[in-house]
Short mmCIF file of C-alpha atoms in Angstrom, two decimals:
data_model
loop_
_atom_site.label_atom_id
_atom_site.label_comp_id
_atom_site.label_asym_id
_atom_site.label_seq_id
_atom_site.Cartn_x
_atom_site.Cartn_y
_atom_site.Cartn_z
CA UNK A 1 15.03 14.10 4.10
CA UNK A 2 16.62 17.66 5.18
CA UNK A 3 15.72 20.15 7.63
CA UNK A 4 16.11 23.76 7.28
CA UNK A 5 15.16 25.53 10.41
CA UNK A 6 11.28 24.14 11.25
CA UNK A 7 10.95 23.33 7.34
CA UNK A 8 11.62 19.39 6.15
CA UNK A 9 12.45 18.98 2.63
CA UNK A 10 11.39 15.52 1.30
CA UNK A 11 12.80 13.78 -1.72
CA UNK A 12 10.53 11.15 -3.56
CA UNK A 13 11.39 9.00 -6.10
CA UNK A 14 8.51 7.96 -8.16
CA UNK A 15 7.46 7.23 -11.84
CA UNK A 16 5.24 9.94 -12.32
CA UNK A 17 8.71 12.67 -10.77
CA UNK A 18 9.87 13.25 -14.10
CA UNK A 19 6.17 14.32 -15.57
CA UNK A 20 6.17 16.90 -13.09
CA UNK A 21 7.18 20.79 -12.57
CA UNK A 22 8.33 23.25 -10.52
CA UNK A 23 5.85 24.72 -8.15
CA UNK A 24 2.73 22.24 -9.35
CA UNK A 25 0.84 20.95 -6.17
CA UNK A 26 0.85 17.45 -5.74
CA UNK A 27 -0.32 15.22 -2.59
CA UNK A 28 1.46 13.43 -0.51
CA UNK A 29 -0.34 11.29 1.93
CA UNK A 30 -3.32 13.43 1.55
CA UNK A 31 -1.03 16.31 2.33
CA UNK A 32 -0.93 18.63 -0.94
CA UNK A 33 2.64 19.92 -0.83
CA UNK A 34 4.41 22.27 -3.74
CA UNK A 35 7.46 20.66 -5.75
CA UNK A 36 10.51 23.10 -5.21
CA UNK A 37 13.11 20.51 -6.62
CA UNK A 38 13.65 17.29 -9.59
CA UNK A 39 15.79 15.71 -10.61
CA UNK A 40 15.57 12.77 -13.23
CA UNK A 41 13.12 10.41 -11.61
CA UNK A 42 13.02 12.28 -7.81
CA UNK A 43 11.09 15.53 -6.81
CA UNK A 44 11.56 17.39 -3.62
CA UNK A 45 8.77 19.01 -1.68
CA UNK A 46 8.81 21.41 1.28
CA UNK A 47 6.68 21.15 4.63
CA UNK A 48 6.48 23.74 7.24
CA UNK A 49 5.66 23.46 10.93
CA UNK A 50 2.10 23.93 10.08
CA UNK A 51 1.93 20.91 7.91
CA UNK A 52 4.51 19.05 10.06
CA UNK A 53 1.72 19.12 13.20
CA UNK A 54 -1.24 18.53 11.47
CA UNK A 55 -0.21 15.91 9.44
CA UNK A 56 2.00 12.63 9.84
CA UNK A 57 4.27 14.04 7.28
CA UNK A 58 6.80 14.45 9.95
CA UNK A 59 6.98 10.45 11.09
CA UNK A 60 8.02 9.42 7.03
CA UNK A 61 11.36 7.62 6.81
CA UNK A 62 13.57 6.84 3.79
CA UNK A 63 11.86 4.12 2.17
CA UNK A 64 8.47 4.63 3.43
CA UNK A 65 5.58 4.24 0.73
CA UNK A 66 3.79 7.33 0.05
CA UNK A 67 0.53 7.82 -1.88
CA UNK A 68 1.08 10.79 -4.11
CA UNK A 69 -1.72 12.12 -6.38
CA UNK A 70 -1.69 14.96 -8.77
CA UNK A 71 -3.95 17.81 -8.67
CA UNK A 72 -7.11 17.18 -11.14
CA UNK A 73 -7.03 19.46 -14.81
CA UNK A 74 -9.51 21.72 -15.02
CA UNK A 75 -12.53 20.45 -17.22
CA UNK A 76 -12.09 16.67 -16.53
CA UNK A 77 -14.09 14.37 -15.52
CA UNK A 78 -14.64 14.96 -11.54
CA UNK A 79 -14.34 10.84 -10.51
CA UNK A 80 -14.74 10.26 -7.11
CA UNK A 81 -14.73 12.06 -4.10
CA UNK A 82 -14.29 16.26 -3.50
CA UNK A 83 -10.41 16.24 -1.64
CA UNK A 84 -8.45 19.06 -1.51
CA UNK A 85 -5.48 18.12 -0.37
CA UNK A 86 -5.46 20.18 3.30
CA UNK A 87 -5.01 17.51 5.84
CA UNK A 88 -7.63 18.50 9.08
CA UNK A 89 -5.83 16.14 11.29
CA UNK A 90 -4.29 12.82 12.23
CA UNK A 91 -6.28 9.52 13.37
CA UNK A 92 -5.15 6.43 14.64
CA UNK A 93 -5.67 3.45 13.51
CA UNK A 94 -7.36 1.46 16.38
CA UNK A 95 -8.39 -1.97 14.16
CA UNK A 96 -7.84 -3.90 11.32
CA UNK A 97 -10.26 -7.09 10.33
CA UNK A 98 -9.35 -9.16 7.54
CA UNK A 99 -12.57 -10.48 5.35
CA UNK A 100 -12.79 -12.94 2.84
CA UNK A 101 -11.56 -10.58 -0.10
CA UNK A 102 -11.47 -7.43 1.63
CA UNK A 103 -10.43 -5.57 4.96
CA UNK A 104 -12.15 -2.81 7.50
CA UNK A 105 -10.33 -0.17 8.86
CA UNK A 106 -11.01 1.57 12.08
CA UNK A 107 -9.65 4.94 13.43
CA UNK A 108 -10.18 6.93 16.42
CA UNK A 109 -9.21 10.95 15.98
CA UNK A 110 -9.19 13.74 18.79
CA UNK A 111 -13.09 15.45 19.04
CA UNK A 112 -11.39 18.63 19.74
CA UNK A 113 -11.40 19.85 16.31
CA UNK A 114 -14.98 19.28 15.98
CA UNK A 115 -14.62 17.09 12.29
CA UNK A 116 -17.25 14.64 11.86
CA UNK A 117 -18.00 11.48 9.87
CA UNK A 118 -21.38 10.11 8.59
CA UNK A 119 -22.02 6.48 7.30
CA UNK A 120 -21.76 6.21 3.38
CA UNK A 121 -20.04 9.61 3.38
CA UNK A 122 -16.79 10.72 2.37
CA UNK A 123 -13.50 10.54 4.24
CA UNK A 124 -9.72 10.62 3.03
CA UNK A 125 -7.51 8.64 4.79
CA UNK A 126 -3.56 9.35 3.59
CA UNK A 127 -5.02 10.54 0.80
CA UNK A 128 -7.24 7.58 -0.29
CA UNK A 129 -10.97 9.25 -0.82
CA UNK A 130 -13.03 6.36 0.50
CA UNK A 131 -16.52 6.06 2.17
CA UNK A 132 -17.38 5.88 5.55
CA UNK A 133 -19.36 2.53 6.30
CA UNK A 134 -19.78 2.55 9.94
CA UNK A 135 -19.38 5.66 11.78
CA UNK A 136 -19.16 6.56 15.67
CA UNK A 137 -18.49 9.15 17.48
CA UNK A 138 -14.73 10.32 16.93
CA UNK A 139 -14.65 7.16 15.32
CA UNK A 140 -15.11 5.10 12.25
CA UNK A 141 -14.54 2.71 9.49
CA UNK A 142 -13.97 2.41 5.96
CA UNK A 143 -13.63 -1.44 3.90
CA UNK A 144 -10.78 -1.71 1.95
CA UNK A 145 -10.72 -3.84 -1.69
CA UNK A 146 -7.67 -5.17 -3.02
CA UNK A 147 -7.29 -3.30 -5.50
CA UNK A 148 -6.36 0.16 -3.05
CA UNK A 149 -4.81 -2.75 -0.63
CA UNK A 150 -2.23 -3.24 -2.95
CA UNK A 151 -1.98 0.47 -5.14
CA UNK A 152 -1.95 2.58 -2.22
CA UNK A 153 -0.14 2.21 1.31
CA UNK A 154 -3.18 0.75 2.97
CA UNK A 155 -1.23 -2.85 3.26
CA UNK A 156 2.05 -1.27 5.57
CA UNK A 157 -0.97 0.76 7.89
CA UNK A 158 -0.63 -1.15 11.60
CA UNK A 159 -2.67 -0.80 14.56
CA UNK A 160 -1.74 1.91 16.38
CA UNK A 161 -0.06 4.00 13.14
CA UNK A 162 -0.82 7.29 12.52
CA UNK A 163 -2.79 8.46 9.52
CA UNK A 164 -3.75 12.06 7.84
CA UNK A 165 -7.52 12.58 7.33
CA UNK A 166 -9.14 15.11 5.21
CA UNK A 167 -12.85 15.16 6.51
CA UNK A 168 -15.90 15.70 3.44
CA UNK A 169 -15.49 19.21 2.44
CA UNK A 170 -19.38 19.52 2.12
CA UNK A 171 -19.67 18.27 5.41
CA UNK A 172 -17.50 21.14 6.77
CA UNK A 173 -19.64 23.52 5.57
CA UNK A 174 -22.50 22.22 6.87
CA UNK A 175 -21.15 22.06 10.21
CA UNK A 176 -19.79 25.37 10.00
CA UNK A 177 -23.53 26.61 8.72
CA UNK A 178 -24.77 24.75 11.64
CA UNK A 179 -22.17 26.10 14.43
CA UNK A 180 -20.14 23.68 15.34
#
C-alpha cells in the first residue's frame, strides 16, 4: 500500500488478478474500485478521500483478507441480491453468536445518514449481499452459513471491527420517494 497525496494505491494478490484489465471495476470489500495496475498474479486499485471516509478501505493492512467480486456481464443470470458496489457507510460490529452450524452477526451504524434495514431484506456487509433477519433501529443482524464463513472474510470480523455496508438499493429509493 502507497499513498499519493490523499489517494492510497492498494496492491492485491489474488487468483482471479491475472483474468483482469485495466480500468474494469471490481469490488473490494463492497467498495467497487477501478484497476489502474497488474502485474502477473497482483492488481493495483486506487481510492480517494471520498472512498477512504466512507468506507473501511483505509484500516486494510498487508495481509488482510479482502472479498473482491467482479462486476456482473451484461445478459447473465441476475443471482442474488441488487449491489452496486458504492459503499453508504461503515457499521460496527457490536455481536457475534455462534449456533450449532451457523453464526449471527450484529452491527450498529450512525442514524445520521438516514439508511435503513428491514427484516428479510437486503443488506451488504464488506461486500457479502446477505439478508437482514432481525432488524432494529440503526441496528441489525444477518446469520452467517459456513459456506460464506469460510469463502469470504466473515471468519477474521471481531467485535468491535469496522465493516462497509451497502444498504438495498430499492430501499433507497423508497426512502428517498418517501422523504427521508
Amino acid at each position: 500500500m502507497k499513498t499519493d497525496k490523499d489517494n492510497l494505491h492498494i496492491s492485491v494478490k489474488s487468483k482471479i488478478s491475472r483474468e483482469l484489465k485495466i480500468d474494469q471495476s471490481l469490488a473490494h470489500n463492497g467498495v467497487c474500485l477501478t484497476v489502474v495496475d497488474l502485474d502477473e498474479n497482483t492488481h493495483t486499485i486506487t481510492a480517494i478521500k471520498e472512498t477512504i471516509d466512507k468506507s473501511n478501505i483505509g484500516e486494510l493492512h498487508i495481509g488482510s483478507r479482502v472479498n473482491l467480486e467482479r462486476a456482473m456481464k451484461l445478459g447473465s443470470r441476475l443471482d442474488g441480491h441488487i449491489v452496486q458496489g458504492h459503499v453508504d457507510q461503515t457499521a460496527t460490529c457490536v455481536d457475534i453468536e455462534t449456533l450449532e452450524g451457523s453464526w449471527v452477526y450484529t452491527f450498529s451504524y450512525d442514524p445520521t445518514y438516514h439508511n435503513i434495514t428491514i427484516e428479510k431484506g437486503s443488506i451488504t456487509v464488506n461486500g457479502v449481499s446477505l439478508t437482514v433477519v432481525n432488524s432494529k433501529e440503526n441496528r441489525f443482524s444477518v446469520a452467517i452459513i459456513p459456506y460464506t464463513y469460510e469463502h469470504t472474510n466473515f471468519h477474521q470480523i471481531k467485535i468491535n471491527d469496522s465493516v462497509n455496508l451497502e444498504f438495498d438499493v430499492i430501499g433507497k429509493y423508497v426512502a428517498r420517494l418517501l422523504g427521508r
